[in-house]
C-alpha cells in the first residue's frame, strides 16, 4: 500500500472510519466469479452528460451577494453580473448530441441576468463539461482565466479511457490567456473573487473561486455533492489529491459559506466534511484490499463502497467505476 497521505495520518483515518461506522474491509469469497467489466455496468459519463445538456433546461438559482448558480449545461456554472461585464465560473457544454441548444439556452439565461457581456471566465479545470463554451463566451468579451496545467491540457490531445473519448486541442480563442499558478484576486462590481490553485486532485489543473463578500465558494470538480466523483488519472488526478483538496475546501469555509460543487446541489461545510470522510474511508478499504493482492476486478466484487452507495452511488459515477478509480491511485 502507498504511504499514508500527509494530510491524514493513521490515527485520523481510524477516527474517520469509526465515525462512518465501518469495520474491516469486506473479504472476497473464495471462488467468487469476477463481476462484469466496469464498462458493461457503467454508462459512459461523457455520453450521459452530453445527453443531459442536450435536453435539460437551464435553471437559475440566486445564491448571495448578486452571485447566481446556473445548472443544466454540464458542470455547475457561477455568474456575478456587472455593468462592466460579468464574472463567470465555468462555461458548460456548448453543443451536445449535434444540438446547439445548450449554448442557446445558456446565452438566454445570461441575458436575462443582465450578463450578456462577460468580462472574465474562469475554467476550474479542462474537462469539456466546464470548458466547451469557452469560445462563445470569449466572443462575448471574456478573458479566460485558468491554471497553467489547464492551458496545457486544453492545448493537447488527452484520451480519457473511462469515457472512451479523446479530447483534442481547442481553438486558440478558447484557451486561457491569464494564468493562475498559485493565487490571484479579481475585483468585480465591488466583490473580490479569490482564485486558488489546488495541488493535483481531480486533474492536475484544478482551481477554486471564492466570492469573499458573498461568502460563496466554487470548488470545481474537487467536490461532487451527493455523488461519487470522477478522478482523471490521465490528467494527473488521484484519490490522495482529492482528499487533500477536500481538506483545503474545509479550511477555506465557515458554517455560513455556500459551497458550490462541480456537480450536484449546493452544500455547506458539513457536506464537505461528510464528503471528505467518505473519500478517506473508501480509500482505506480499497488500499487494504489491494495490499492483500486482490486484482481490481476482485476488489470491485468485494464492494468496498457499499456503506456509501445509497447516498453517493446513484449518479454519474457508479460504485464499480469509483472503486476502479480509487484502486488506480493507491
PDB file of C-alpha atoms in Angstrom:
ATOM      1  CA  UNK A   1       0.000   0.000   0.000  1.00  0.00           C
ATOM      2  CA  UNK A   2       1.188   3.546  -0.627  1.00  0.00           C
ATOM      3  CA  UNK A   3       2.449   5.616   2.270  1.00  0.00           C
ATOM      4  CA  UNK A   4      -0.473   7.370   4.006  1.00  0.00           C
ATOM      5  CA  UNK A   5      -1.298  10.913   2.897  1.00  0.00           C
ATOM      6  CA  UNK A   6       0.452  13.775   4.672  1.00  0.00           C
ATOM      7  CA  UNK A   7      -2.886  15.409   5.471  1.00  0.00           C
ATOM      8  CA  UNK A   8      -4.339  12.407   7.292  1.00  0.00           C
ATOM      9  CA  UNK A   9      -2.270  10.086   9.444  1.00  0.00           C
ATOM     10  CA  UNK A  10      -3.275   6.649  10.647  1.00  0.00           C
ATOM     11  CA  UNK A  11      -4.945   7.978  13.783  1.00  0.00           C
ATOM     12  CA  UNK A  12      -7.059  10.412  11.753  1.00  0.00           C
ATOM     13  CA  UNK A  13      -8.060   7.670   9.338  1.00  0.00           C
ATOM     14  CA  UNK A  14      -9.107   5.443  12.246  1.00  0.00           C
ATOM     15  CA  UNK A  15     -11.234   8.296  13.605  1.00  0.00           C
ATOM     16  CA  UNK A  16     -12.941   8.783  10.242  1.00  0.00           C
ATOM     17  CA  UNK A  17     -13.583   5.060   9.869  1.00  0.00           C
ATOM     18  CA  UNK A  18     -15.098   4.891  13.322  1.00  0.00           C
ATOM     19  CA  UNK A  19     -17.280   7.917  12.623  1.00  0.00           C
ATOM     20  CA  UNK A  20     -18.531   6.211   9.476  1.00  0.00           C
ATOM     21  CA  UNK A  21     -19.304   3.000  11.429  1.00  0.00           C
ATOM     22  CA  UNK A  22     -17.066   0.908   9.195  1.00  0.00           C
ATOM     23  CA  UNK A  23     -15.375  -2.246  10.312  1.00  0.00           C
ATOM     24  CA  UNK A  24     -12.754  -4.202   8.451  1.00  0.00           C
ATOM     25  CA  UNK A  25     -12.862  -4.100   4.654  1.00  0.00           C
ATOM     26  CA  UNK A  26     -15.020  -6.827   3.137  1.00  0.00           C
ATOM     27  CA  UNK A  27     -13.418 -10.064   2.044  1.00  0.00           C
ATOM     28  CA  UNK A  28     -13.788 -11.635  -1.367  1.00  0.00           C
ATOM     29  CA  UNK A  29     -15.469 -15.017  -1.101  1.00  0.00           C
ATOM     30  CA  UNK A  30     -13.324 -17.891  -2.271  1.00  0.00           C
ATOM     31  CA  UNK A  31     -14.135 -18.897  -5.802  1.00  0.00           C
ATOM     32  CA  UNK A  32     -16.372 -15.875  -6.463  1.00  0.00           C
ATOM     33  CA  UNK A  33     -16.978 -15.055 -10.075  1.00  0.00           C
ATOM     34  CA  UNK A  34     -15.496 -11.712 -11.109  1.00  0.00           C
ATOM     35  CA  UNK A  35     -18.202  -9.178 -11.901  1.00  0.00           C
ATOM     36  CA  UNK A  36     -18.854  -7.882 -15.394  1.00  0.00           C
ATOM     37  CA  UNK A  37     -16.380  -5.251 -16.518  1.00  0.00           C
ATOM     38  CA  UNK A  38     -16.846  -1.694 -15.298  1.00  0.00           C
ATOM     39  CA  UNK A  39     -17.593  -0.660 -18.877  1.00  0.00           C
ATOM     40  CA  UNK A  40     -20.502  -3.147 -19.045  1.00  0.00           C
ATOM     41  CA  UNK A  41     -22.043  -1.908 -15.780  1.00  0.00           C
ATOM     42  CA  UNK A  42     -21.406   1.805 -16.113  1.00  0.00           C
ATOM     43  CA  UNK A  43     -22.955   4.135 -18.662  1.00  0.00           C
ATOM     44  CA  UNK A  44     -20.365   6.330 -20.318  1.00  0.00           C
ATOM     45  CA  UNK A  45     -20.229   9.569 -18.263  1.00  0.00           C
ATOM     46  CA  UNK A  46     -19.280  11.557 -21.371  1.00  0.00           C
ATOM     47  CA  UNK A  47     -22.426  10.389 -23.170  1.00  0.00           C
ATOM     48  CA  UNK A  48     -24.624  10.821 -20.082  1.00  0.00           C
ATOM     49  CA  UNK A  49     -23.582  14.437 -19.542  1.00  0.00           C
ATOM     50  CA  UNK A  50     -23.935  15.304 -23.227  1.00  0.00           C
ATOM     51  CA  UNK A  51     -27.427  13.799 -23.384  1.00  0.00           C
ATOM     52  CA  UNK A  52     -28.476  15.730 -20.282  1.00  0.00           C
ATOM     53  CA  UNK A  53     -27.128  19.001 -21.679  1.00  0.00           C
ATOM     54  CA  UNK A  54     -28.959  18.432 -24.952  1.00  0.00           C
ATOM     55  CA  UNK A  55     -32.354  18.003 -23.271  1.00  0.00           C
ATOM     56  CA  UNK A  56     -32.301  19.829 -19.923  1.00  0.00           C
ATOM     57  CA  UNK A  57     -33.365  23.446 -19.347  1.00  0.00           C
ATOM     58  CA  UNK A  58     -31.081  25.913 -17.601  1.00  0.00           C
ATOM     59  CA  UNK A  59     -32.114  26.560 -14.021  1.00  0.00           C
ATOM     60  CA  UNK A  60     -31.002  29.799 -12.362  1.00  0.00           C
ATOM     61  CA  UNK A  61     -30.613  29.994  -8.577  1.00  0.00           C
ATOM     62  CA  UNK A  62     -29.681  33.216  -6.750  1.00  0.00           C
ATOM     63  CA  UNK A  63     -27.092  32.432  -4.106  1.00  0.00           C
ATOM     64  CA  UNK A  64     -25.972  35.532  -2.222  1.00  0.00           C
ATOM     65  CA  UNK A  65     -24.420  38.927  -2.905  1.00  0.00           C
ATOM     66  CA  UNK A  66     -25.536  39.001  -6.539  1.00  0.00           C
ATOM     67  CA  UNK A  67     -23.912  35.632  -7.337  1.00  0.00           C
ATOM     68  CA  UNK A  68     -26.019  33.141  -9.315  1.00  0.00           C
ATOM     69  CA  UNK A  69     -25.790  29.403  -9.937  1.00  0.00           C
ATOM     70  CA  UNK A  70     -26.710  28.094 -13.405  1.00  0.00           C
ATOM     71  CA  UNK A  71     -27.325  24.372 -13.864  1.00  0.00           C
ATOM     72  CA  UNK A  72     -28.254  22.205 -16.836  1.00  0.00           C
ATOM     73  CA  UNK A  73     -25.243  22.594 -19.132  1.00  0.00           C
ATOM     74  CA  UNK A  74     -22.711  20.082 -17.829  1.00  0.00           C
ATOM     75  CA  UNK A  75     -20.922  21.236 -14.683  1.00  0.00           C
ATOM     76  CA  UNK A  76     -22.293  23.889 -12.346  1.00  0.00           C
ATOM     77  CA  UNK A  77     -21.744  27.480 -13.520  1.00  0.00           C
ATOM     78  CA  UNK A  78     -21.367  30.647 -11.450  1.00  0.00           C
ATOM     79  CA  UNK A  79     -22.166  34.187 -12.615  1.00  0.00           C
ATOM     80  CA  UNK A  80     -21.782  37.596 -10.997  1.00  0.00           C
ATOM     81  CA  UNK A  81     -23.407  40.153 -13.354  1.00  0.00           C
ATOM     82  CA  UNK A  82     -21.858  43.626 -13.580  1.00  0.00           C
ATOM     83  CA  UNK A  83     -22.344  46.708 -15.748  1.00  0.00           C
ATOM     84  CA  UNK A  84     -18.642  46.432 -16.640  1.00  0.00           C
ATOM     85  CA  UNK A  85     -19.034  42.795 -17.688  1.00  0.00           C
ATOM     86  CA  UNK A  86     -19.920  39.685 -15.733  1.00  0.00           C
ATOM     87  CA  UNK A  87     -17.575  37.348 -13.883  1.00  0.00           C
ATOM     88  CA  UNK A  88     -18.288  33.732 -14.837  1.00  0.00           C
ATOM     89  CA  UNK A  89     -17.061  30.446 -13.354  1.00  0.00           C
ATOM     90  CA  UNK A  90     -17.027  27.688 -15.995  1.00  0.00           C
ATOM     91  CA  UNK A  91     -18.789  27.713 -19.343  1.00  0.00           C
ATOM     92  CA  UNK A  92     -20.609  24.390 -19.581  1.00  0.00           C
ATOM     93  CA  UNK A  93     -21.318  22.390 -22.721  1.00  0.00           C
ATOM     94  CA  UNK A  94     -21.860  24.448 -25.875  1.00  0.00           C
ATOM     95  CA  UNK A  95     -23.126  21.707 -28.164  1.00  0.00           C
ATOM     96  CA  UNK A  96     -24.236  18.147 -27.450  1.00  0.00           C
ATOM     97  CA  UNK A  97     -25.697  15.308 -29.491  1.00  0.00           C
ATOM     98  CA  UNK A  98     -25.475  17.517 -32.579  1.00  0.00           C
ATOM     99  CA  UNK A  99     -27.546  20.274 -30.976  1.00  0.00           C
ATOM    100  CA  UNK A 100     -26.610  23.910 -30.338  1.00  0.00           C
ATOM    101  CA  UNK A 101     -29.456  24.162 -27.838  1.00  0.00           C
ATOM    102  CA  UNK A 102     -27.181  24.081 -24.746  1.00  0.00           C
ATOM    103  CA  UNK A 103     -25.398  27.239 -25.879  1.00  0.00           C
ATOM    104  CA  UNK A 104     -28.617  28.998 -26.848  1.00  0.00           C
ATOM    105  CA  UNK A 105     -30.298  28.194 -23.540  1.00  0.00           C
ATOM    106  CA  UNK A 106     -27.294  29.362 -21.553  1.00  0.00           C
ATOM    107  CA  UNK A 107     -26.986  32.592 -23.557  1.00  0.00           C
ATOM    108  CA  UNK A 108     -30.675  33.302 -22.963  1.00  0.00           C
ATOM    109  CA  UNK A 109     -30.268  32.751 -19.221  1.00  0.00           C
ATOM    110  CA  UNK A 110     -27.257  35.076 -19.088  1.00  0.00           C
ATOM    111  CA  UNK A 111     -29.114  37.790 -20.993  1.00  0.00           C
ATOM    112  CA  UNK A 112     -31.997  37.637 -18.503  1.00  0.00           C
ATOM    113  CA  UNK A 113     -29.481  38.197 -15.708  1.00  0.00           C
ATOM    114  CA  UNK A 114     -28.002  41.210 -17.499  1.00  0.00           C
ATOM    115  CA  UNK A 115     -24.819  39.274 -18.200  1.00  0.00           C
ATOM    116  CA  UNK A 116     -24.730  39.323 -21.997  1.00  0.00           C
ATOM    117  CA  UNK A 117     -21.198  40.752 -21.808  1.00  0.00           C
ATOM    118  CA  UNK A 118     -18.672  38.607 -19.934  1.00  0.00           C
ATOM    119  CA  UNK A 119     -15.505  40.232 -18.580  1.00  0.00           C
ATOM    120  CA  UNK A 120     -13.798  37.200 -17.072  1.00  0.00           C
ATOM    121  CA  UNK A 121     -14.377  33.466 -17.445  1.00  0.00           C
ATOM    122  CA  UNK A 122     -12.666  31.095 -15.010  1.00  0.00           C
ATOM    123  CA  UNK A 123     -12.045  27.483 -16.017  1.00  0.00           C
ATOM    124  CA  UNK A 124     -11.910  25.348 -12.855  1.00  0.00           C
ATOM    125  CA  UNK A 125     -10.215  22.611 -14.963  1.00  0.00           C
ATOM    126  CA  UNK A 126     -10.016  21.422 -18.576  1.00  0.00           C
ATOM    127  CA  UNK A 127     -12.932  18.971 -18.914  1.00  0.00           C
ATOM    128  CA  UNK A 128     -15.364  19.755 -21.731  1.00  0.00           C
ATOM    129  CA  UNK A 129     -18.415  19.985 -19.453  1.00  0.00           C
ATOM    130  CA  UNK A 130     -16.761  23.062 -17.898  1.00  0.00           C
ATOM    131  CA  UNK A 131     -14.903  24.499 -20.934  1.00  0.00           C
ATOM    132  CA  UNK A 132     -16.840  23.595 -24.098  1.00  0.00           C
ATOM    133  CA  UNK A 133     -18.424  27.061 -24.017  1.00  0.00           C
ATOM    134  CA  UNK A 134     -15.071  28.862 -23.846  1.00  0.00           C
ATOM    135  CA  UNK A 135     -15.060  30.008 -27.430  1.00  0.00           C
ATOM    136  CA  UNK A 136     -18.512  31.587 -27.490  1.00  0.00           C
ATOM    137  CA  UNK A 137     -18.036  33.155 -24.044  1.00  0.00           C
ATOM    138  CA  UNK A 138     -14.798  34.645 -25.399  1.00  0.00           C
ATOM    139  CA  UNK A 139     -16.882  36.057 -28.265  1.00  0.00           C
ATOM    140  CA  UNK A 140     -18.928  37.854 -25.567  1.00  0.00           C
ATOM    141  CA  UNK A 141     -15.753  39.647 -24.470  1.00  0.00           C
ATOM    142  CA  UNK A 142     -14.368  37.292 -21.856  1.00  0.00           C
ATOM    143  CA  UNK A 143     -10.759  36.957 -20.849  1.00  0.00           C
ATOM    144  CA  UNK A 144     -10.300  33.282 -19.954  1.00  0.00           C
ATOM    145  CA  UNK A 145      -8.517  32.507 -16.678  1.00  0.00           C
ATOM    146  CA  UNK A 146      -7.151  29.120 -15.586  1.00  0.00           C
ATOM    147  CA  UNK A 147      -4.111  27.328 -14.223  1.00  0.00           C
ATOM    148  CA  UNK A 148      -1.052  26.732 -16.420  1.00  0.00           C
ATOM    149  CA  UNK A 149      -1.827  22.995 -16.432  1.00  0.00           C
ATOM    150  CA  UNK A 150      -5.376  23.615 -17.666  1.00  0.00           C
ATOM    151  CA  UNK A 151      -3.949  25.642 -20.551  1.00  0.00           C
ATOM    152  CA  UNK A 152      -1.581  22.764 -21.305  1.00  0.00           C
ATOM    153  CA  UNK A 153      -4.390  20.201 -21.138  1.00  0.00           C
ATOM    154  CA  UNK A 154      -6.618  22.251 -23.462  1.00  0.00           C
ATOM    155  CA  UNK A 155      -3.723  22.533 -25.912  1.00  0.00           C
ATOM    156  CA  UNK A 156      -3.065  18.824 -26.455  1.00  0.00           C
ATOM    157  CA  UNK A 157      -4.877  15.533 -27.048  1.00  0.00           C
ATOM    158  CA  UNK A 158      -5.865  13.543 -23.954  1.00  0.00           C
ATOM    159  CA  UNK A 159      -7.526  10.134 -24.059  1.00  0.00           C
ATOM    160  CA  UNK A 160      -9.841   9.547 -21.096  1.00  0.00           C
ATOM    161  CA  UNK A 161     -10.207   5.776 -21.104  1.00  0.00           C
ATOM    162  CA  UNK A 162     -13.278   5.592 -18.861  1.00  0.00           C
ATOM    163  CA  UNK A 163     -15.147   7.906 -21.247  1.00  0.00           C
ATOM    164  CA  UNK A 164     -13.876   6.209 -24.418  1.00  0.00           C
ATOM    165  CA  UNK A 165     -13.162   9.704 -25.672  1.00  0.00           C
ATOM    166  CA  UNK A 166     -10.121  11.632 -26.846  1.00  0.00           C
ATOM    167  CA  UNK A 167     -10.118  15.362 -26.198  1.00  0.00           C
ATOM    168  CA  UNK A 168      -8.304  17.231 -28.964  1.00  0.00           C
ATOM    169  CA  UNK A 169      -6.726  20.705 -28.688  1.00  0.00           C
ATOM    170  CA  UNK A 170      -9.285  23.518 -28.512  1.00  0.00           C
ATOM    171  CA  UNK A 171      -9.032  26.543 -30.842  1.00  0.00           C
ATOM    172  CA  UNK A 172      -6.689  29.332 -29.780  1.00  0.00           C
ATOM    173  CA  UNK A 173      -9.611  31.626 -28.935  1.00  0.00           C
ATOM    174  CA  UNK A 174     -10.908  29.047 -26.439  1.00  0.00           C
ATOM    175  CA  UNK A 175      -7.654  28.870 -24.469  1.00  0.00           C
ATOM    176  CA  UNK A 176      -6.878  30.718 -21.235  1.00  0.00           C
ATOM    177  CA  UNK A 177      -4.675  33.803 -21.520  1.00  0.00           C
ATOM    178  CA  UNK A 178      -4.485  34.754 -17.817  1.00  0.00           C
ATOM    179  CA  UNK A 179      -2.827  32.008 -15.775  1.00  0.00           C
ATOM    180  CA  UNK A 180      -3.032  31.418 -12.025  1.00  0.00           C
ATOM    181  CA  UNK A 181      -0.010  29.492 -10.808  1.00  0.00           C
ATOM    182  CA  UNK A 182      -0.854  29.917  -7.126  1.00  0.00           C
ATOM    183  CA  UNK A 183      -3.418  32.575  -6.194  1.00  0.00           C
ATOM    184  CA  UNK A 184      -4.959  35.651  -7.822  1.00  0.00           C
ATOM    185  CA  UNK A 185      -7.724  38.062  -6.790  1.00  0.00           C
ATOM    186  CA  UNK A 186     -10.089  39.923  -9.135  1.00  0.00           C
ATOM    187  CA  UNK A 187     -12.413  42.774  -8.196  1.00  0.00           C
ATOM    188  CA  UNK A 188     -15.773  42.845  -9.973  1.00  0.00           C
ATOM    189  CA  UNK A 189     -18.684  45.120  -9.008  1.00  0.00           C
ATOM    190  CA  UNK A 190     -17.161  45.673  -5.574  1.00  0.00           C
ATOM    191  CA  UNK A 191     -16.760  41.929  -4.990  1.00  0.00           C
ATOM    192  CA  UNK A 192     -13.350  40.348  -4.555  1.00  0.00           C
ATOM    193  CA  UNK A 193     -13.055  36.943  -6.190  1.00  0.00           C
ATOM    194  CA  UNK A 194     -10.068  34.937  -4.959  1.00  0.00           C
ATOM    195  CA  UNK A 195      -8.790  32.138  -7.172  1.00  0.00           C
ATOM    196  CA  UNK A 196      -6.600  29.414  -5.702  1.00  0.00           C
ATOM    197  CA  UNK A 197      -4.731  26.609  -7.435  1.00  0.00           C
ATOM    198  CA  UNK A 198      -5.070  23.165  -5.852  1.00  0.00           C
ATOM    199  CA  UNK A 199      -2.316  20.588  -5.970  1.00  0.00           C
ATOM    200  CA  UNK A 200      -3.267  17.706  -8.340  1.00  0.00           C
ATOM    201  CA  UNK A 201      -6.672  16.365  -7.299  1.00  0.00           C
ATOM    202  CA  UNK A 202      -9.484  15.807  -9.822  1.00  0.00           C
ATOM    203  CA  UNK A 203      -6.940  16.775 -12.507  1.00  0.00           C
ATOM    204  CA  UNK A 204      -3.540  18.459 -12.274  1.00  0.00           C
ATOM    205  CA  UNK A 205      -5.068  21.869 -13.005  1.00  0.00           C
ATOM    206  CA  UNK A 206      -7.949  22.427 -10.565  1.00  0.00           C
ATOM    207  CA  UNK A 207      -8.877  25.936  -9.437  1.00  0.00           C
ATOM    208  CA  UNK A 208     -11.317  27.266  -6.820  1.00  0.00           C
ATOM    209  CA  UNK A 209     -13.178  30.585  -6.982  1.00  0.00           C
ATOM    210  CA  UNK A 210     -14.206  32.238  -3.706  1.00  0.00           C
ATOM    211  CA  UNK A 211     -16.520  35.266  -3.723  1.00  0.00           C
ATOM    212  CA  UNK A 212     -15.336  36.803  -0.479  1.00  0.00           C
ATOM    213  CA  UNK A 213     -18.112  39.301   0.344  1.00  0.00           C
ATOM    214  CA  UNK A 214     -20.876  36.913  -0.698  1.00  0.00           C
ATOM    215  CA  UNK A 215     -19.071  34.048   1.093  1.00  0.00           C
ATOM    216  CA  UNK A 216     -19.680  31.659  -1.807  1.00  0.00           C
ATOM    217  CA  UNK A 217     -17.074  29.067  -2.816  1.00  0.00           C
ATOM    218  CA  UNK A 218     -16.992  27.311  -6.196  1.00  0.00           C
ATOM    219  CA  UNK A 219     -14.861  24.182  -5.879  1.00  0.00           C
ATOM    220  CA  UNK A 220     -14.965  22.839  -9.417  1.00  0.00           C
ATOM    221  CA  UNK A 221     -14.816  19.052  -9.543  1.00  0.00           C
ATOM    222  CA  UNK A 222     -12.769  18.688  -6.360  1.00  0.00           C
ATOM    223  CA  UNK A 223     -16.218  18.341  -4.707  1.00  0.00           C
ATOM    224  CA  UNK A 224     -19.232  16.408  -6.041  1.00  0.00           C
ATOM    225  CA  UNK A 225     -22.152  16.765  -3.647  1.00  0.00           C
ATOM    226  CA  UNK A 226     -24.151  13.546  -3.086  1.00  0.00           C
ATOM    227  CA  UNK A 227     -22.217  11.910  -5.956  1.00  0.00           C
ATOM    228  CA  UNK A 228     -19.087   9.807  -6.302  1.00  0.00           C
ATOM    229  CA  UNK A 229     -16.565  11.982  -8.165  1.00  0.00           C
ATOM    230  CA  UNK A 230     -14.662  11.206 -11.317  1.00  0.00           C
ATOM    231  CA  UNK A 231     -10.871  11.172 -10.953  1.00  0.00           C
ATOM    232  CA  UNK A 232      -8.898  11.839 -14.135  1.00  0.00           C
ATOM    233  CA  UNK A 233      -5.712   9.786 -13.866  1.00  0.00           C
ATOM    234  CA  UNK A 234      -4.711  10.646 -17.443  1.00  0.00           C
ATOM    235  CA  UNK A 235      -4.508  14.323 -16.417  1.00  0.00           C
ATOM    236  CA  UNK A 236      -2.701  13.809 -13.125  1.00  0.00           C
ATOM    237  CA  UNK A 237      -5.629  13.272 -10.744  1.00  0.00           C
ATOM    238  CA  UNK A 238      -5.691  10.821  -7.838  1.00  0.00           C
ATOM    239  CA  UNK A 239      -7.634   9.877  -4.718  1.00  0.00           C
ATOM    240  CA  UNK A 240      -4.952  11.245  -2.359  1.00  0.00           C
ATOM    241  CA  UNK A 241      -5.118  14.590  -4.131  1.00  0.00           C
ATOM    242  CA  UNK A 242      -8.916  14.570  -3.897  1.00  0.00           C
ATOM    243  CA  UNK A 243      -8.642  14.126  -0.128  1.00  0.00           C
ATOM    244  CA  UNK A 244      -6.089  16.937   0.112  1.00  0.00           C
ATOM    245  CA  UNK A 245      -8.405  19.193  -1.916  1.00  0.00           C
ATOM    246  CA  UNK A 246     -11.346  18.279   0.311  1.00  0.00           C
ATOM    247  CA  UNK A 247      -9.294  19.337   3.330  1.00  0.00           C
ATOM    248  CA  UNK A 248      -8.363  22.600   1.585  1.00  0.00           C
ATOM    249  CA  UNK A 249     -12.026  23.285   0.891  1.00  0.00           C
ATOM    250  CA  UNK A 250     -12.966  22.629   4.510  1.00  0.00           C
ATOM    251  CA  UNK A 251     -10.243  25.021   5.657  1.00  0.00           C
ATOM    252  CA  UNK A 252     -11.490  27.763   3.313  1.00  0.00           C
ATOM    253  CA  UNK A 253     -15.081  27.889   4.574  1.00  0.00           C
ATOM    254  CA  UNK A 254     -17.127  28.541   7.677  1.00  0.00           C
ATOM    255  CA  UNK A 255     -20.568  27.272   8.653  1.00  0.00           C
ATOM    256  CA  UNK A 256     -22.327  30.035   6.671  1.00  0.00           C
ATOM    257  CA  UNK A 257     -20.405  29.579   3.416  1.00  0.00           C
ATOM    258  CA  UNK A 258     -22.422  28.471   0.402  1.00  0.00           C
ATOM    259  CA  UNK A 259     -20.351  25.750  -1.274  1.00  0.00           C
ATOM    260  CA  UNK A 260     -21.000  25.085  -4.967  1.00  0.00           C
ATOM    261  CA  UNK A 261     -19.655  21.713  -6.176  1.00  0.00           C
ATOM    262  CA  UNK A 262     -18.706  20.918  -9.743  1.00  0.00           C
ATOM    263  CA  UNK A 263     -21.741  18.604  -9.865  1.00  0.00           C
ATOM    264  CA  UNK A 264     -24.703  18.191  -7.557  1.00  0.00           C
ATOM    265  CA  UNK A 265     -26.648  20.557  -5.302  1.00  0.00           C
ATOM    266  CA  UNK A 266     -25.118  23.409  -3.316  1.00  0.00           C
ATOM    267  CA  UNK A 267     -23.836  22.456   0.097  1.00  0.00           C
ATOM    268  CA  UNK A 268     -22.309  23.734   3.311  1.00  0.00           C
ATOM    269  CA  UNK A 269     -19.219  22.976   5.355  1.00  0.00           C
ATOM    270  CA  UNK A 270     -20.859  19.901   6.906  1.00  0.00           C
ATOM    271  CA  UNK A 271     -21.337  18.453   3.407  1.00  0.00           C
ATOM    272  CA  UNK A 272     -17.630  18.950   2.672  1.00  0.00           C
ATOM    273  CA  UNK A 273     -16.709  17.130   5.869  1.00  0.00           C
ATOM    274  CA  UNK A 274     -19.035  14.219   5.073  1.00  0.00           C
ATOM    275  CA  UNK A 275     -17.629  14.049   1.533  1.00  0.00           C
ATOM    276  CA  UNK A 276     -14.018  14.040   2.818  1.00  0.00           C
ATOM    277  CA  UNK A 277     -14.832  11.294   5.323  1.00  0.00           C
ATOM    278  CA  UNK A 278     -16.383   9.185   2.575  1.00  0.00           C
ATOM    279  CA  UNK A 279     -13.272   9.571   0.391  1.00  0.00           C
ATOM    280  CA  UNK A 280     -10.947   8.640   3.276  1.00  0.00           C
ATOM    281  CA  UNK A 281     -12.971   5.582   4.289  1.00  0.00           C
ATOM    282  CA  UNK A 282     -13.241   4.178   0.764  1.00  0.00           C
ATOM    283  CA  UNK A 283      -9.581   4.867   0.041  1.00  0.00           C
ATOM    284  CA  UNK A 284      -8.597   2.946   3.185  1.00  0.00           C
ATOM    285  CA  UNK A 285     -10.799  -0.046   2.312  1.00  0.00           C
ATOM    286  CA  UNK A 286      -9.660  -0.230  -1.328  1.00  0.00           C
ATOM    287  CA  UNK A 287      -5.991   0.184  -0.375  1.00  0.00           C
ATOM    288  CA  UNK A 288      -6.281  -2.638   2.154  1.00  0.00           C
ATOM    289  CA  UNK A 289      -7.805  -4.987  -0.417  1.00  0.00           C
ATOM    290  CA  UNK A 290      -5.149  -4.078  -2.976  1.00  0.00           C
ATOM    291  CA  UNK A 291      -2.406  -4.665  -0.379  1.00  0.00           C
ATOM    292  CA  UNK A 292      -3.802  -8.181   0.157  1.00  0.00           C
ATOM    293  CA  UNK A 293      -3.094  -8.848  -3.514  1.00  0.00           C
ATOM    294  CA  UNK A 294      -6.630  -8.560  -4.902  1.00  0.00           C
ATOM    295  CA  UNK A 295      -6.971  -7.514  -8.523  1.00  0.00           C
ATOM    296  CA  UNK A 296      -9.135  -4.563  -9.481  1.00  0.00           C
ATOM    297  CA  UNK A 297     -11.914  -6.970 -10.539  1.00  0.00           C
ATOM    298  CA  UNK A 298     -11.739  -8.801  -7.202  1.00  0.00           C
ATOM    299  CA  UNK A 299     -11.722  -5.507  -5.317  1.00  0.00           C
ATOM    300  CA  UNK A 300     -14.838  -4.379  -7.178  1.00  0.00           C
ATOM    301  CA  UNK A 301     -16.500  -7.714  -6.334  1.00  0.00           C
ATOM    302  CA  UNK A 302     -15.749  -7.138  -2.636  1.00  0.00           C
ATOM    303  CA  UNK A 303     -17.909  -3.962  -2.785  1.00  0.00           C
ATOM    304  CA  UNK A 304     -15.770  -1.670  -0.615  1.00  0.00           C
ATOM    305  CA  UNK A 305     -18.066   1.294  -1.296  1.00  0.00           C
ATOM    306  CA  UNK A 306     -21.261  -0.474  -0.203  1.00  0.00           C
ATOM    307  CA  UNK A 307     -21.887   1.519   3.024  1.00  0.00           C
ATOM    308  CA  UNK A 308     -21.918   4.701   0.947  1.00  0.00           C
ATOM    309  CA  UNK A 309     -23.649   3.602  -2.251  1.00  0.00           C
ATOM    310  CA  UNK A 310     -27.200   4.571  -1.286  1.00  0.00           C
ATOM    311  CA  UNK A 311     -26.182   8.221  -0.914  1.00  0.00           C
ATOM    312  CA  UNK A 312     -23.222   8.666  -3.250  1.00  0.00           C
ATOM    313  CA  UNK A 313     -23.506   5.901  -5.845  1.00  0.00           C
ATOM    314  CA  UNK A 314     -26.727   6.759  -7.655  1.00  0.00           C
ATOM    315  CA  UNK A 315     -25.354   9.354 -10.086  1.00  0.00           C
ATOM    316  CA  UNK A 316     -22.953   9.749 -12.986  1.00  0.00           C
ATOM    317  CA  UNK A 317     -20.159   7.662 -11.441  1.00  0.00           C
ATOM    318  CA  UNK A 318     -21.323   4.274 -10.170  1.00  0.00           C
ATOM    319  CA  UNK A 319     -19.753   2.296  -7.306  1.00  0.00           C
ATOM    320  CA  UNK A 320     -17.777  -0.049  -9.548  1.00  0.00           C
ATOM    321  CA  UNK A 321     -16.195   2.736 -11.582  1.00  0.00           C
ATOM    322  CA  UNK A 322     -15.393   4.734  -8.467  1.00  0.00           C
ATOM    323  CA  UNK A 323     -13.739   1.679  -6.905  1.00  0.00           C
ATOM    324  CA  UNK A 324     -11.648   1.278 -10.056  1.00  0.00           C
ATOM    325  CA  UNK A 325     -10.621   4.940  -9.943  1.00  0.00           C
ATOM    326  CA  UNK A 326      -9.596   4.706  -6.292  1.00  0.00           C
ATOM    327  CA  UNK A 327      -7.748   1.415  -6.898  1.00  0.00           C
ATOM    328  CA  UNK A 328      -5.645   3.095  -9.575  1.00  0.00           C
ATOM    329  CA  UNK A 329      -4.422   5.702  -7.097  1.00  0.00           C
ATOM    330  CA  UNK A 330      -3.432   3.643  -4.051  1.00  0.00           C
TER     331      UNK A 330
END
